[in-house]
Amino acid sequence: MISNLEGAKAHLKEHGWARIPSVLNKADAAHALARLWKAKEASEACGEQTFQPILDPDPSNVRVFYLPELDELFRNMLTHPAGIDLTKSVLGEKFLVSNFSANIARPGSKSMALHSDQSIVLPEPWLNVWAVNVIWCLTRMTKENGATLYIPGSNKWMRWEDVPHNAPDLLVPFEADAGDIVVIDGRLWHTSGSNVTEDEDRAILFAYCSAPYMRQLVNWSAKLPKELQETLSPELKEMLGLSHIGYHVYGDLRYMDDKYPKRLEARTPGTKDQPAELESFPQDYKPSTHISEFPANTPIKEILSIIDRDGGLILNNLVSLEELKAIEDELAPYTQPSKPEDSGFFKGLVPQETLLIGGLVGKSPTLSTICEHPVLTHLHQSILPTTASENLSFRVGYGAARQRLHRDDGTHLVEHGKKPYRLDREAQLGVLIAGCETTQANGATMFVVGSHRWDDEREPKLDEITFAGTMRTQENQFLAIPRSKVLGMSAEMQSLLGYKQPTAALGMVENGDPMDDLVGVIARANI
Protein backbone atom coordinates (compact mmCIF):
# COMPACT_ATOMS: atom_id res chain seq x y z
CA MET A 1 0.00 0.00 0.00
CA ILE A 2 1.21 3.52 -0.81
CA SER A 3 -0.16 6.21 1.48
CA ASN A 4 1.23 9.32 -0.23
CA LEU A 5 0.57 10.65 -3.71
CA GLU A 6 4.17 11.08 -4.80
CA GLY A 7 5.02 7.54 -3.72
CA ALA A 8 1.99 6.30 -5.63
CA LYS A 9 3.12 8.08 -8.79
CA ALA A 10 6.56 6.50 -8.58
CA HIS A 11 5.09 3.03 -7.96
CA LEU A 12 2.66 3.45 -10.86
CA LYS A 13 5.45 4.47 -13.21
CA GLU A 14 7.71 1.55 -12.26
CA HIS A 15 5.27 -1.28 -11.54
CA GLY A 16 2.23 -0.27 -13.60
CA TRP A 17 -0.13 0.09 -10.64
CA ALA A 18 -0.67 1.94 -7.37
CA ARG A 19 -3.25 1.93 -4.56
CA ILE A 20 -4.35 5.00 -2.62
CA PRO A 21 -6.32 4.18 0.55
CA SER A 22 -9.42 5.96 1.82
CA VAL A 23 -9.98 8.35 -1.06
CA LEU A 24 -13.64 7.98 -0.08
CA ASN A 25 -14.69 7.35 3.49
CA LYS A 26 -16.80 4.27 4.21
CA ALA A 27 -20.06 6.25 4.31
CA ASP A 28 -19.38 7.91 0.94
CA ALA A 29 -18.43 4.56 -0.60
CA ALA A 30 -21.68 3.01 0.68
CA HIS A 31 -23.64 5.99 -0.67
CA ALA A 32 -21.99 5.61 -4.08
CA LEU A 33 -22.84 1.90 -4.06
CA ALA A 34 -26.51 2.67 -3.41
CA ARG A 35 -26.48 5.18 -6.28
CA LEU A 36 -24.86 2.56 -8.51
CA TRP A 37 -27.72 0.12 -7.94
CA LYS A 38 -30.18 2.90 -8.85
CA ALA A 39 -28.09 3.63 -11.94
CA LYS A 40 -28.34 -0.03 -12.90
CA GLU A 41 -32.12 0.17 -12.71
CA ALA A 42 -32.20 3.38 -14.75
CA SER A 43 -29.89 1.87 -17.34
CA GLU A 44 -32.05 -1.24 -17.72
CA ALA A 45 -35.17 0.94 -17.94
CA CYS A 46 -33.58 2.62 -20.98
CA GLY A 47 -33.03 -0.75 -22.63
CA GLU A 48 -29.35 -1.19 -21.77
CA GLN A 49 -28.08 -4.69 -21.15
CA THR A 50 -26.25 -5.17 -17.84
CA PHE A 51 -24.92 -8.58 -18.83
CA GLN A 52 -22.40 -8.53 -21.66
CA PRO A 53 -21.44 -12.04 -22.91
CA ILE A 54 -18.53 -10.56 -24.85
CA LEU A 55 -16.99 -9.58 -21.50
CA ASP A 56 -18.29 -12.02 -18.91
CA PRO A 57 -19.14 -15.73 -18.95
CA ASP A 58 -22.28 -15.46 -16.77
CA PRO A 59 -24.98 -12.97 -15.65
CA SER A 60 -23.59 -12.91 -12.11
CA ASN A 61 -21.24 -10.23 -13.46
CA VAL A 62 -23.27 -7.02 -13.64
CA ARG A 63 -22.05 -4.25 -15.95
CA VAL A 64 -23.34 -0.67 -15.85
CA PHE A 65 -22.08 1.57 -18.65
CA TYR A 66 -22.16 5.32 -19.35
CA LEU A 67 -22.04 6.36 -15.68
CA PRO A 68 -21.58 10.09 -16.48
CA GLU A 69 -25.03 10.08 -18.08
CA LEU A 70 -26.71 8.40 -15.12
CA ASP A 71 -25.72 10.37 -12.02
CA GLU A 72 -23.97 13.62 -11.10
CA LEU A 73 -22.12 11.74 -8.37
CA PHE A 74 -20.20 9.75 -10.96
CA ARG A 75 -19.43 12.87 -13.00
CA ASN A 76 -17.92 14.43 -9.90
CA MET A 77 -15.79 11.35 -9.27
CA LEU A 78 -14.14 11.80 -12.66
CA THR A 79 -12.67 15.12 -11.54
CA HIS A 80 -11.50 13.95 -8.10
CA PRO A 81 -7.94 15.30 -7.58
CA ALA A 82 -6.46 11.90 -6.61
CA GLY A 83 -7.54 10.22 -9.84
CA ILE A 84 -6.66 13.28 -11.93
CA ASP A 85 -3.17 13.64 -10.47
CA LEU A 86 -2.26 9.98 -10.90
CA THR A 87 -3.59 9.90 -14.45
CA LYS A 88 -1.69 13.05 -15.42
CA SER A 89 1.52 11.62 -13.95
CA VAL A 90 1.42 8.97 -16.68
CA LEU A 91 -0.53 10.47 -19.60
CA GLY A 92 0.44 14.12 -19.21
CA GLU A 93 -1.63 17.22 -18.59
CA LYS A 94 -4.21 16.42 -21.28
CA PHE A 95 -6.09 13.14 -21.47
CA LEU A 96 -9.53 11.82 -22.40
CA VAL A 97 -12.07 9.79 -20.45
CA SER A 98 -12.55 6.89 -22.82
CA ASN A 99 -15.12 5.01 -20.73
CA PHE A 100 -16.59 5.11 -17.21
CA SER A 101 -18.43 1.96 -16.20
CA ALA A 102 -19.07 -0.38 -13.26
CA ASN A 103 -18.69 -4.08 -12.59
CA ILE A 104 -20.50 -5.80 -9.74
CA ALA A 105 -19.24 -9.34 -9.26
CA ARG A 106 -22.02 -11.21 -7.48
CA PRO A 107 -21.51 -14.61 -5.79
CA GLY A 108 -20.78 -17.26 -8.41
CA SER A 109 -19.39 -14.87 -11.03
CA LYS A 110 -16.45 -16.13 -13.11
CA SER A 111 -13.36 -14.48 -14.59
CA MET A 112 -13.31 -12.61 -17.87
CA ALA A 113 -10.48 -12.90 -20.44
CA LEU A 114 -6.89 -12.07 -19.54
CA HIS A 115 -5.92 -8.82 -21.25
CA SER A 116 -4.21 -5.46 -21.02
CA ASP A 117 -6.36 -2.44 -21.76
CA GLN A 118 -4.08 -1.38 -24.62
CA SER A 119 -3.93 -4.85 -26.18
CA ILE A 120 -7.64 -4.84 -27.04
CA VAL A 121 -7.64 -1.48 -28.84
CA LEU A 122 -4.09 -0.98 -30.17
CA PRO A 123 -1.82 -3.11 -32.35
CA GLU A 124 1.48 -4.23 -30.90
CA PRO A 125 4.10 -3.16 -29.95
CA TRP A 126 2.91 -1.23 -26.91
CA LEU A 127 5.98 0.95 -26.56
CA ASN A 128 4.51 3.48 -24.16
CA VAL A 129 1.65 3.90 -21.70
CA TRP A 130 -1.29 5.34 -23.61
CA ALA A 131 -4.09 4.45 -21.19
CA VAL A 132 -4.79 4.44 -17.44
CA ASN A 133 -7.63 2.79 -15.53
CA VAL A 134 -8.71 4.31 -12.22
CA ILE A 135 -10.55 1.64 -10.22
CA TRP A 136 -12.88 2.95 -7.51
CA CYS A 137 -13.64 0.36 -4.82
CA LEU A 138 -17.19 0.79 -3.49
CA THR A 139 -16.90 -2.44 -1.47
CA ARG A 140 -13.86 -4.22 -0.19
CA MET A 141 -11.99 -6.19 -2.84
CA THR A 142 -10.56 -9.60 -1.90
CA LYS A 143 -9.39 -12.69 -3.69
CA GLU A 144 -12.51 -14.53 -2.53
CA ASN A 145 -15.07 -11.96 -3.72
CA GLY A 146 -13.59 -11.49 -7.21
CA ALA A 147 -10.81 -8.94 -6.86
CA THR A 148 -9.09 -7.84 -10.05
CA LEU A 149 -6.15 -10.19 -10.69
CA TYR A 150 -2.95 -8.93 -12.30
CA ILE A 151 0.48 -10.21 -13.33
CA PRO A 152 3.35 -8.33 -11.63
CA GLY A 153 5.84 -6.93 -14.12
CA SER A 154 3.52 -7.40 -17.11
CA ASN A 155 3.47 -3.64 -17.68
CA LYS A 156 6.85 -4.15 -19.36
CA TRP A 157 5.43 -6.53 -21.98
CA MET A 158 5.22 -5.03 -25.46
CA ARG A 159 3.83 -7.87 -27.61
CA TRP A 160 1.39 -10.77 -27.45
CA GLU A 161 4.32 -13.15 -27.65
CA ASP A 162 5.56 -11.79 -24.31
CA VAL A 163 2.53 -13.34 -22.53
CA PRO A 164 3.79 -16.69 -21.15
CA HIS A 165 1.85 -19.94 -21.40
CA ASN A 166 1.66 -20.16 -17.61
CA ALA A 167 0.14 -16.67 -17.28
CA PRO A 168 -2.79 -17.89 -15.09
CA ASP A 169 -0.29 -19.16 -12.51
CA LEU A 170 1.25 -15.70 -12.22
CA LEU A 171 -1.94 -13.82 -11.32
CA VAL A 172 -2.22 -12.14 -7.91
CA PRO A 173 -5.16 -10.13 -6.54
CA PHE A 174 -5.46 -6.42 -5.89
CA GLU A 175 -6.87 -6.38 -2.36
CA ALA A 176 -8.36 -3.11 -1.17
CA ASP A 177 -10.95 -1.63 1.17
CA ALA A 178 -14.12 0.23 0.30
CA GLY A 179 -13.14 3.81 -0.55
CA ASP A 180 -9.68 2.95 -1.93
CA ILE A 181 -8.67 3.53 -5.54
CA VAL A 182 -6.34 1.31 -7.55
CA VAL A 183 -4.76 2.84 -10.65
CA ILE A 184 -3.29 0.61 -13.37
CA ASP A 185 -1.56 1.55 -16.59
CA GLY A 186 -2.79 0.33 -19.96
CA ARG A 187 -0.03 -2.27 -20.39
CA LEU A 188 -0.65 -4.19 -17.15
CA TRP A 189 -2.19 -7.61 -17.88
CA HIS A 190 -5.17 -8.43 -15.67
CA THR A 191 -8.59 -10.04 -15.43
CA SER A 192 -11.55 -10.13 -13.07
CA GLY A 193 -11.43 -12.75 -10.35
CA SER A 194 -14.12 -15.32 -9.54
CA ASN A 195 -16.45 -14.54 -6.66
CA VAL A 196 -16.51 -17.73 -4.57
CA THR A 197 -18.32 -16.22 -1.58
CA GLU A 198 -21.89 -17.11 -0.73
CA ASP A 199 -23.33 -13.67 -0.08
CA GLU A 200 -20.79 -10.90 -0.77
CA ASP A 201 -20.82 -8.58 -3.77
CA ARG A 202 -17.67 -6.91 -5.10
CA ALA A 203 -18.50 -3.52 -6.67
CA ILE A 204 -15.95 -1.37 -8.49
CA LEU A 205 -15.99 1.48 -11.01
CA PHE A 206 -13.58 1.83 -13.93
CA ALA A 207 -12.60 5.33 -15.11
CA TYR A 208 -10.69 4.33 -18.23
CA CYS A 209 -8.64 7.25 -19.57
CA SER A 210 -6.46 7.51 -22.65
CA ALA A 211 -3.96 9.78 -24.31
CA PRO A 212 -5.62 12.69 -26.17
CA TYR A 213 -4.80 11.33 -29.62
CA MET A 214 -6.55 7.97 -29.07
CA ARG A 215 -10.14 7.43 -30.11
CA GLN A 216 -12.42 6.95 -27.10
CA LEU A 217 -14.29 3.73 -26.38
CA VAL A 218 -17.50 5.72 -25.93
CA ASN A 219 -18.68 8.44 -28.28
CA TRP A 220 -19.72 10.87 -25.54
CA SER A 221 -20.84 13.59 -27.95
CA ALA A 222 -23.42 11.18 -29.39
CA LYS A 223 -24.29 9.45 -26.10
CA LEU A 224 -24.77 12.31 -23.65
CA PRO A 225 -27.94 14.41 -24.11
CA LYS A 226 -27.23 17.89 -25.36
CA GLU A 227 -28.86 19.55 -22.35
CA LEU A 228 -26.61 17.52 -20.05
CA GLN A 229 -23.50 18.47 -22.03
CA GLU A 230 -24.35 22.13 -21.54
CA THR A 231 -24.26 21.73 -17.74
CA LEU A 232 -20.76 20.25 -17.64
CA SER A 233 -17.74 22.20 -16.46
CA PRO A 234 -15.14 23.17 -19.07
CA GLU A 235 -12.72 20.73 -17.42
CA LEU A 236 -15.11 17.80 -17.71
CA LYS A 237 -16.08 18.73 -21.27
CA GLU A 238 -12.45 18.62 -22.30
CA MET A 239 -11.90 15.31 -20.49
CA LEU A 240 -14.89 13.77 -22.30
CA GLY A 241 -13.70 15.02 -25.68
CA LEU A 242 -16.54 17.51 -26.04
CA SER A 243 -14.28 20.45 -26.83
CA HIS A 244 -14.36 21.52 -30.48
CA ILE A 245 -10.70 20.67 -30.98
CA GLY A 246 -9.03 18.58 -28.32
CA TYR A 247 -5.69 17.34 -29.51
CA HIS A 248 -2.12 18.40 -28.93
CA VAL A 249 0.95 18.44 -31.10
CA TYR A 250 4.47 17.30 -30.35
CA GLY A 251 7.89 18.12 -31.71
CA ASP A 252 9.69 21.22 -32.92
CA LEU A 253 7.00 23.37 -34.57
CA ARG A 254 8.85 26.62 -35.03
CA TYR A 255 8.06 28.44 -38.26
CA MET A 256 10.44 27.67 -41.13
CA ASP A 257 11.98 31.15 -41.02
CA ASP A 258 12.72 30.70 -37.29
CA LYS A 259 14.01 27.14 -37.50
CA TYR A 260 16.34 27.60 -40.48
CA PRO A 261 17.39 31.27 -40.35
CA LYS A 262 21.10 30.61 -40.98
CA ARG A 263 20.61 28.11 -43.77
CA LEU A 264 19.06 30.55 -46.22
CA GLU A 265 21.18 32.31 -48.77
CA ALA A 266 21.81 36.05 -48.50
CA ARG A 267 19.35 37.97 -50.63
CA THR A 268 18.04 41.41 -51.44
CA PRO A 269 15.45 42.74 -48.96
CA GLY A 270 11.82 42.49 -50.07
CA THR A 271 10.16 45.05 -52.28
CA LYS A 272 6.70 46.51 -51.75
CA ASP A 273 5.24 43.77 -53.97
CA GLN A 274 6.71 40.90 -51.98
CA PRO A 275 7.14 40.87 -48.19
CA ALA A 276 10.39 39.55 -46.77
CA GLU A 277 8.53 36.59 -45.19
CA LEU A 278 7.99 35.16 -48.67
CA GLU A 279 11.67 35.38 -49.50
CA SER A 280 12.78 32.57 -47.18
CA PHE A 281 13.45 30.72 -50.43
CA PRO A 282 15.05 32.76 -53.25
CA GLN A 283 12.88 33.28 -56.32
CA ASP A 284 15.23 31.04 -58.33
CA TYR A 285 15.20 28.30 -55.69
CA LYS A 286 15.32 24.83 -57.28
CA PRO A 287 14.73 21.80 -55.06
CA SER A 288 16.78 18.67 -55.65
CA THR A 289 13.64 16.59 -56.05
CA HIS A 290 10.01 16.98 -57.05
CA ILE A 291 6.57 15.51 -56.47
CA SER A 292 5.44 13.03 -59.10
CA GLU A 293 2.30 14.01 -61.02
CA PHE A 294 -0.22 11.60 -62.54
CA PRO A 295 -3.70 11.86 -64.02
CA ALA A 296 -6.50 11.05 -61.60
CA ASN A 297 -7.48 7.96 -63.61
CA THR A 298 -4.09 6.29 -63.01
CA PRO A 299 -4.57 2.69 -61.76
CA ILE A 300 -4.83 2.55 -57.97
CA LYS A 301 -2.00 0.02 -57.75
CA GLU A 302 0.38 2.46 -59.42
CA ILE A 303 -0.79 5.36 -57.22
CA LEU A 304 -0.18 3.26 -54.10
CA SER A 305 3.30 2.31 -55.26
CA ILE A 306 4.26 5.98 -55.69
CA ILE A 307 2.86 6.90 -52.27
CA ASP A 308 4.78 3.98 -50.78
CA ARG A 309 7.99 5.22 -52.44
CA ASP A 310 7.67 9.01 -52.12
CA GLY A 311 5.11 9.57 -49.38
CA GLY A 312 2.70 11.37 -51.69
CA LEU A 313 1.93 12.50 -55.23
CA ILE A 314 -0.18 14.97 -57.18
CA LEU A 315 -3.29 13.68 -58.97
CA ASN A 316 -4.33 16.05 -61.74
CA ASN A 317 -7.99 16.85 -62.46
CA LEU A 318 -9.46 14.80 -59.62
CA VAL A 319 -11.82 17.72 -58.94
CA SER A 320 -13.40 19.74 -61.73
CA LEU A 321 -13.40 23.53 -62.00
CA GLU A 322 -17.18 23.46 -61.61
CA GLU A 323 -16.85 21.57 -58.34
CA LEU A 324 -14.23 24.02 -57.06
CA LYS A 325 -16.53 26.92 -57.89
CA ALA A 326 -19.39 25.20 -56.06
CA ILE A 327 -17.20 24.65 -53.00
CA GLU A 328 -16.15 28.31 -53.04
CA ASP A 329 -19.79 29.43 -53.17
CA GLU A 330 -20.81 27.05 -50.38
CA LEU A 331 -17.99 28.25 -48.12
CA ALA A 332 -18.51 31.94 -48.85
CA PRO A 333 -20.64 32.53 -45.68
CA TYR A 334 -17.77 31.23 -43.54
CA THR A 335 -14.92 33.31 -44.94
CA GLN A 336 -15.05 35.96 -42.22
CA PRO A 337 -13.07 35.07 -39.06
CA SER A 338 -15.44 34.43 -36.17
CA LYS A 339 -12.75 34.64 -33.47
CA PRO A 340 -9.87 37.01 -32.72
CA GLU A 341 -6.86 36.30 -34.87
CA ASP A 342 -4.74 35.25 -31.89
CA SER A 343 -7.23 32.82 -30.31
CA GLY A 344 -7.93 29.11 -30.47
CA PHE A 345 -5.90 25.94 -30.65
CA PHE A 346 -4.03 26.98 -33.79
CA LYS A 347 -2.59 30.09 -32.15
CA GLY A 348 1.15 29.94 -32.77
CA LEU A 349 0.81 27.06 -35.23
CA VAL A 350 -0.79 28.85 -38.17
CA PRO A 351 0.01 32.45 -39.18
CA GLN A 352 -2.75 34.95 -38.39
CA GLU A 353 -3.02 35.87 -42.09
CA THR A 354 -4.22 32.32 -42.82
CA LEU A 355 -7.99 31.75 -42.60
CA LEU A 356 -9.13 28.34 -41.32
CA ILE A 357 -12.61 26.95 -41.98
CA GLY A 358 -13.40 23.71 -40.17
CA GLY A 359 -16.10 21.06 -40.50
CA LEU A 360 -16.08 21.41 -44.29
CA VAL A 361 -18.22 18.41 -45.17
CA GLY A 362 -21.02 19.92 -43.08
CA LYS A 363 -20.72 23.24 -44.89
CA SER A 364 -20.07 22.06 -48.45
CA PRO A 365 -22.25 19.29 -49.93
CA THR A 366 -19.96 19.29 -52.96
CA LEU A 367 -16.92 18.49 -50.87
CA SER A 368 -18.86 15.79 -49.03
CA THR A 369 -19.50 14.13 -52.39
CA ILE A 370 -15.84 14.48 -53.43
CA CYS A 371 -14.79 12.64 -50.25
CA GLU A 372 -16.54 9.59 -51.67
CA HIS A 373 -14.70 9.76 -55.00
CA PRO A 374 -13.71 6.20 -56.04
CA VAL A 375 -10.02 7.05 -56.09
CA LEU A 376 -10.10 8.46 -52.56
CA THR A 377 -12.24 5.56 -51.37
CA HIS A 378 -9.74 3.03 -52.72
CA LEU A 379 -6.85 4.92 -51.16
CA HIS A 380 -8.26 5.15 -47.66
CA GLN A 381 -9.43 1.54 -47.77
CA SER A 382 -5.96 0.39 -48.84
CA ILE A 383 -3.93 2.58 -46.50
CA LEU A 384 -6.10 3.68 -43.60
CA PRO A 385 -9.60 2.14 -43.39
CA THR A 386 -10.75 4.42 -40.58
CA THR A 387 -12.46 7.74 -39.91
CA ALA A 388 -11.88 11.23 -41.27
CA SER A 389 -9.81 12.96 -38.60
CA GLU A 390 -10.24 16.52 -39.80
CA ASN A 391 -11.43 18.50 -42.81
CA LEU A 392 -10.22 22.08 -43.05
CA SER A 393 -9.82 24.83 -45.57
CA PHE A 394 -6.54 26.77 -45.39
CA ARG A 395 -6.69 30.17 -47.10
CA VAL A 396 -3.15 31.52 -46.99
CA GLY A 397 -3.31 35.32 -46.99
CA TYR A 398 -0.81 37.83 -48.31
CA GLY A 399 2.13 38.23 -45.96
CA ALA A 400 1.63 34.91 -44.13
CA ALA A 401 4.86 33.31 -42.93
CA ARG A 402 5.55 29.75 -43.94
CA GLN A 403 4.05 27.18 -41.60
CA ARG A 404 6.37 25.07 -39.47
CA LEU A 405 7.86 21.99 -41.06
CA HIS A 406 6.33 18.97 -39.34
CA ARG A 407 4.88 15.48 -39.62
CA ASP A 408 1.11 15.27 -39.11
CA ASP A 409 1.41 11.99 -37.22
CA GLY A 410 3.33 13.85 -34.52
CA THR A 411 -0.11 14.44 -32.97
CA HIS A 412 -0.23 10.67 -32.35
CA LEU A 413 3.33 10.34 -31.03
CA VAL A 414 4.17 7.94 -33.85
CA GLU A 415 7.79 6.77 -33.74
CA HIS A 416 9.64 6.26 -37.01
CA GLY A 417 12.45 3.91 -37.96
CA LYS A 418 11.85 1.36 -35.20
CA LYS A 419 10.79 -1.29 -37.72
CA PRO A 420 10.55 -1.66 -41.52
CA TYR A 421 8.15 0.79 -43.12
CA ARG A 422 4.73 -0.49 -44.25
CA LEU A 423 2.23 1.73 -46.03
CA ASP A 424 -0.73 -0.19 -44.62
CA ARG A 425 0.38 0.72 -41.09
CA GLU A 426 0.35 4.47 -41.59
CA ALA A 427 -1.28 6.47 -38.79
CA GLN A 428 -2.65 9.18 -41.11
CA LEU A 429 -3.58 9.81 -44.72
CA GLY A 430 -3.87 13.41 -45.91
CA VAL A 431 -5.74 14.57 -49.02
CA LEU A 432 -5.01 18.16 -50.08
CA ILE A 433 -7.24 19.76 -52.72
CA ALA A 434 -5.85 22.85 -54.43
CA GLY A 435 -8.64 25.41 -54.69
CA CYS A 436 -6.49 27.64 -56.91
CA GLU A 437 -3.11 27.51 -58.57
CA THR A 438 -0.59 26.96 -55.79
CA THR A 439 3.01 28.07 -56.13
CA GLN A 440 6.11 28.60 -54.04
CA ALA A 441 5.34 32.33 -53.98
CA ASN A 442 1.71 32.15 -52.83
CA GLY A 443 2.16 29.64 -49.99
CA ALA A 444 1.98 26.16 -51.48
CA THR A 445 2.47 23.31 -49.01
CA MET A 446 6.10 22.33 -48.52
CA PHE A 447 6.79 18.65 -49.05
CA VAL A 448 9.88 16.50 -48.43
CA VAL A 449 9.81 13.54 -50.82
CA GLY A 450 10.57 10.21 -49.16
CA SER A 451 10.71 11.61 -45.62
CA HIS A 452 7.92 9.25 -44.50
CA ARG A 453 10.58 6.51 -44.48
CA TRP A 454 13.06 8.48 -42.37
CA ASP A 455 13.72 7.81 -38.70
CA ASP A 456 13.10 10.47 -36.08
CA GLU A 457 16.69 11.73 -36.11
CA ARG A 458 16.87 12.59 -39.81
CA GLU A 459 16.08 16.22 -40.68
CA PRO A 460 15.68 17.57 -44.20
CA LYS A 461 18.26 19.64 -45.96
CA LEU A 462 17.00 22.88 -47.41
CA ASP A 463 17.27 21.76 -51.03
CA GLU A 464 15.20 18.63 -50.28
CA ILE A 465 12.10 20.75 -49.70
CA THR A 466 9.74 21.06 -52.63
CA PHE A 467 6.21 22.48 -52.98
CA ALA A 468 2.75 20.94 -53.40
CA GLY A 469 -0.79 22.26 -52.60
CA THR A 470 -3.33 23.33 -49.88
CA MET A 471 -5.47 21.82 -47.06
CA ARG A 472 -4.53 19.13 -44.53
CA THR A 473 -6.07 16.70 -42.16
CA GLN A 474 -7.79 16.66 -36.46
CA GLU A 475 -11.17 17.93 -35.62
CA ASN A 476 -14.14 16.87 -33.52
CA GLN A 477 -16.41 15.88 -36.39
CA PHE A 478 -19.31 15.15 -34.04
CA LEU A 479 -19.44 18.81 -32.97
CA ALA A 480 -18.08 20.55 -36.07
CA ILE A 481 -20.74 19.20 -38.44
CA PRO A 482 -24.45 19.73 -37.64
CA ARG A 483 -26.17 16.43 -36.93
CA SER A 484 -29.07 17.38 -39.17
CA LYS A 485 -26.64 17.43 -42.10
CA VAL A 486 -24.99 14.17 -41.04
CA LEU A 487 -28.33 12.36 -41.42
CA GLY A 488 -28.55 13.51 -45.03
CA MET A 489 -25.17 12.11 -45.95
CA SER A 490 -24.45 8.70 -47.42
CA ALA A 491 -23.55 5.77 -45.17
CA GLU A 492 -19.99 5.88 -46.50
CA MET A 493 -19.59 9.57 -45.61
CA GLN A 494 -21.10 8.96 -42.15
CA SER A 495 -18.57 6.18 -41.64
CA LEU A 496 -15.70 8.45 -42.72
CA LEU A 497 -16.79 10.99 -40.12
CA GLY A 498 -16.56 8.36 -37.38
CA TYR A 499 -20.21 7.47 -36.82
CA LYS A 500 -19.51 3.84 -37.62
CA GLN A 501 -17.85 1.71 -34.96
CA PRO A 502 -14.62 0.19 -36.37
CA THR A 503 -13.54 -3.38 -35.74
CA ALA A 504 -11.89 -2.40 -32.44
CA ALA A 505 -13.95 -1.66 -29.33
CA LEU A 506 -13.99 2.07 -30.06
CA GLY A 507 -16.62 4.70 -30.79
CA MET A 508 -19.50 2.64 -29.44
CA VAL A 509 -22.89 3.96 -28.31
CA GLU A 510 -25.14 1.77 -26.15
CA ASN A 511 -22.56 -1.00 -26.49
CA GLY A 512 -22.97 -1.15 -30.23
CA ASP A 513 -22.38 0.46 -33.61
CA PRO A 514 -24.10 3.89 -33.83
CA MET A 515 -24.75 3.23 -37.52
CA ASP A 516 -27.24 0.50 -36.63
CA ASP A 517 -29.67 3.24 -35.56
CA LEU A 518 -28.02 6.56 -36.34
CA VAL A 519 -31.32 8.47 -36.49
CA GLY A 520 -32.26 7.21 -33.03
CA VAL A 521 -28.79 7.79 -31.59
CA ILE A 522 -28.71 11.40 -32.77
CA ALA A 523 -32.29 12.00 -31.64
CA ARG A 524 -31.48 10.78 -28.15
CA ALA A 525 -28.26 12.82 -28.06
CA ASN A 526 -30.26 15.97 -28.86
CA ILE A 527 -32.71 15.46 -25.99
Short mmCIF file of C-alpha atoms in Angstrom, two decimals, residues 331-339 355 357:
data_model
loop_
_atom_site.label_atom_id
_atom_site.label_comp_id
_atom_site.label_asym_id
_atom_site.label_seq_id
_atom_site.Cartn_x
_atom_site.Cartn_y
_atom_site.Cartn_z
CA LEU A 331 -17.99 28.25 -48.12
CA ALA A 332 -18.51 31.94 -48.85
CA PRO A 333 -20.64 32.53 -45.68
CA TYR A 334 -17.77 31.23 -43.54
CA THR A 335 -14.92 33.31 -44.94
CA GLN A 336 -15.05 35.96 -42.22
CA PRO A 337 -13.07 35.07 -39.06
CA SER A 338 -15.44 34.43 -36.17
CA LYS A 339 -12.75 34.64 -33.47
CA LEU A 355 -7.99 31.75 -42.60
CA ILE A 357 -12.61 26.95 -41.98
#
